[in-house]
C-alpha cells in the first residue's frame, strides 16, 4: 500500500517527521517496505530565465543563451540546441556537477563548438518526468529564478510503501493508516464528513438483486450532464505519485476513493447500458471483455452485473469494456456495493484477474461506508465534471455487521506479556474506533467498528468426523469466546508497541539438545558424499518439467498436472530427476563440454506417492589415459555408481541380484535392475534408450542410474566386535562354467558363494565369453573363488573338497558344467 506524506496529512493532523512516522508504522505492525523521496534527485535543478538567446556563430542548430538562475548563477552562458530556446523563456537549469537521470550523465562546464557552456537547459524527459522531446521545458512566465525545481513542481513529497497482512483490509486506505497512527499518539485523526447531495430527478437506471448471498447491498445513482476529460493536475499528481496512471477525471475519482477510503467504486456510461435495470446475478457461461482488454468466461460461481444485453461487469473485480466511460460520456451511473469476500477471491483466482478492487473486497471493506462514500464521490464528480445527481437507488439492505468483543484486563499481561493499565487499554481501543458498551473493574465489552472485519467474526470450524456433535458445539462456543478477546489484546499490544513486549525464552524440553539430523538425513548426506567422491557434480532441478518430457520417462498422470504452472513448459510433476540431468548434460555438450557426470538427490512423484531418489547421468567418454584415448561410457559405470551408494548405506552385496527388466527409457540390452529379494527394487541402471538420446541431440551414449533411497532398509544395529583377521594366506581358484545364455551371472556368483560359507571369503567375476567355440545358446562365465583359511593352512584334500562343492552348487543352481 503506497501513500504520500501530503495525502496522509489530509486525514492526520500531525507534525511528526517522516522518520517518526515510519518508526511508528513498524512498531504498530504496518511494516514499511520503502521510503522514496521523489524530489531528492531533482534538488540540484533550478528554475531560471533566458535573458538573451542568440545564434551560435559556429553552428546553425545551436543557440548561445545567457541564463539567470538565481544567486550564484545570475549570468551564466549556456549553449543549447533546443528549437524553442528564446529570450524571456522560463526554463529548468542544471548547474555543473548535476546528475541528469533521463540521460544518465553528469553535467560539466566546457566549450561547445568554441563557445563556453556552464550548464544545461533541460526537458522534462531529461529529468525523468515525461516524454517531452520537442525542446526544453517551458515554465510559466511568472516563474521566479533560483528556486529548486523539485519545490516549484511540488515533487518534494515523500512516498511510503507499507506491507499489509491479509487481516488488515482497513489498512488498505490512507484514512485507515492515519487512524492507526493517531491511536499510536502520532497526531489527531481529522473527521470525515460527507456532504449529502440531494437528488434532483429519479434515476433512469435501477438495481435488481438476484444473488443476495454474493452481494447483500448495492447502491447507485445517475449523474447527468457531466463533462469528462483529463483530470486536474492535483488529482493526476496524487495518483501518479503512488504508481497509478491517470485515465480520465471520472475514472481517476473512483481510483482516488479506492485508495483514500478503501472504498472501490465503478462508473457505467448510461448511454451504453441496454434497458433501465442493472442486475446483480450469477454468470451463465458468457464471455465478457474487461477494461484491460481481455476476454473472460464467467460461470454460475461468478457474481456479475448485467443489463438487457448481457454481462457488463465482473462484480467487485473489474468493469466491462462495453459500458466504459470515455471523453464523450455525458451521463454516468455510479455503483457502490458490498460483495462476499470469499466469492470475490475465488472468482479472481479462477479468472486470473488482479485489481485494486478485488484486493480490497476479498479482505473486507467498511460495511457501513457505502452511503457516505457514494455521497462524497458524487460531490467530487459534480465539482470536477459538472452535472446534476439523481436520487440514490439501491437493492438489498445494509448487512448486520454489528459485533461485540469482551476483554478481561488481566489477560493483556497473562497472554500478551505486557502490563497495560485498564484505562490505557480502553483509551487505545477507543482511538481505534471501539466504543465501550459495558465496563467493570475486571473487564470491558466494546462494539467492533464497521471497518474491522477481522475482529469477532463468526468462526467456521472443520472438525474431524470422529468428534461427537456436542463436543463440536462446545468447541465452537469456546472459539467464539476466546478469539475476540485475543483480537483485542493484539490491538492493544501493537498500538502500545510490540517492541515493548519483553522477550521470554521458550522453556527447554531437555537439558540435552536433540539430534540435529534424523537418520534419514544422515543417509542422504552419505549418498551425496559417495557420489561426489566418484566424480559426479551435484545439481538441483525443478520438481516439475514439461508434460511431454515426463511422458518419455514413465507415467505422466493428469492428477500430477499443474493447473497454474510458473511456465508453460513446467506443467508436470516429474516421475524422476533424470530428465533434468539429461537436459543439463545436453546443454553442456552444446557448449563444448560433452564429458560430464551429474547427479541429483531429490523427489520423484507417482500417481499415489512421492519418493526420494539419488539419480545420476554420465555422458561422453572416460578420461584419457596414457597410451590411448578415453572410452565411451558404458552401463557398467552407472551400475558401479548405484552399487556404491547401496553398499555405503549398509546393503549387503550378497543380498543383491540383477535382473534385466529396467524401465522402457533405458536401453533394452544394456541396462539392469538391482533388487533385494524378488520384489524389492532398489535401483535402476543402464544406458538410456537410443531414441531418447537421438531426440535430445546426443551422438554418444549416456548412462544413468536411479537409487530409490526410501526403499533401502535401515541396517540392523549389531554390537560391533573387533574384525577377525586371519594370519594365513588366502587360496584362489578359477572356474569357468558353461551355462545357458539367458542364465543371470548373479545366479552363478550366488551359488558359488554359498557352497562353503565358512571358507569362501569372496567370489569375483572376471570374464564372460560368447563365441563360436561354444555350443549355440551357451556362454562361459569365469569366476575367481577366494578360500580363506582361519585356524590352519588348507591341505590339498581340503582345497579339492571345497572346489568340488563349488562346482556341485553351481551345477545344481544353474545346470552349469565346467568348461574343458
Coordinates of C-alpha atoms in Angstrom, one line a residue, residues 647 650-658 674-678 680 682 750 753:
X647 CA 26.8 -50.6 -0.2
X650 CA 24.5 -50.8 4.5
X651 CA 23.0 -53.1 1.8
X652 CA 24.8 -56.4 1.8
X653 CA 26.2 -57.3 -1.7
X654 CA 25.2 -60.9 -1.1
X655 CA 21.5 -59.8 -0.8
X656 CA 21.5 -58.1 -4.2
X657 CA 20.5 -59.6 -7.5
X658 CA 20.5 -58.2 -11.0
X674 CA 19.3 -54.1 -8.7
X675 CA 16.9 -56.0 -6.4
X676 CA 16.9 -57.2 -2.8
X677 CA 14.8 -60.3 -3.0
X678 CA 12.4 -61.0 -5.9
X680 CA 12.1 -55.0 -3.8
X682 CA 16.5 -50.7 -5.0
X750 CA 25.4 -66.5 -5.6
X753 CA 29.4 -68.0 -2.7

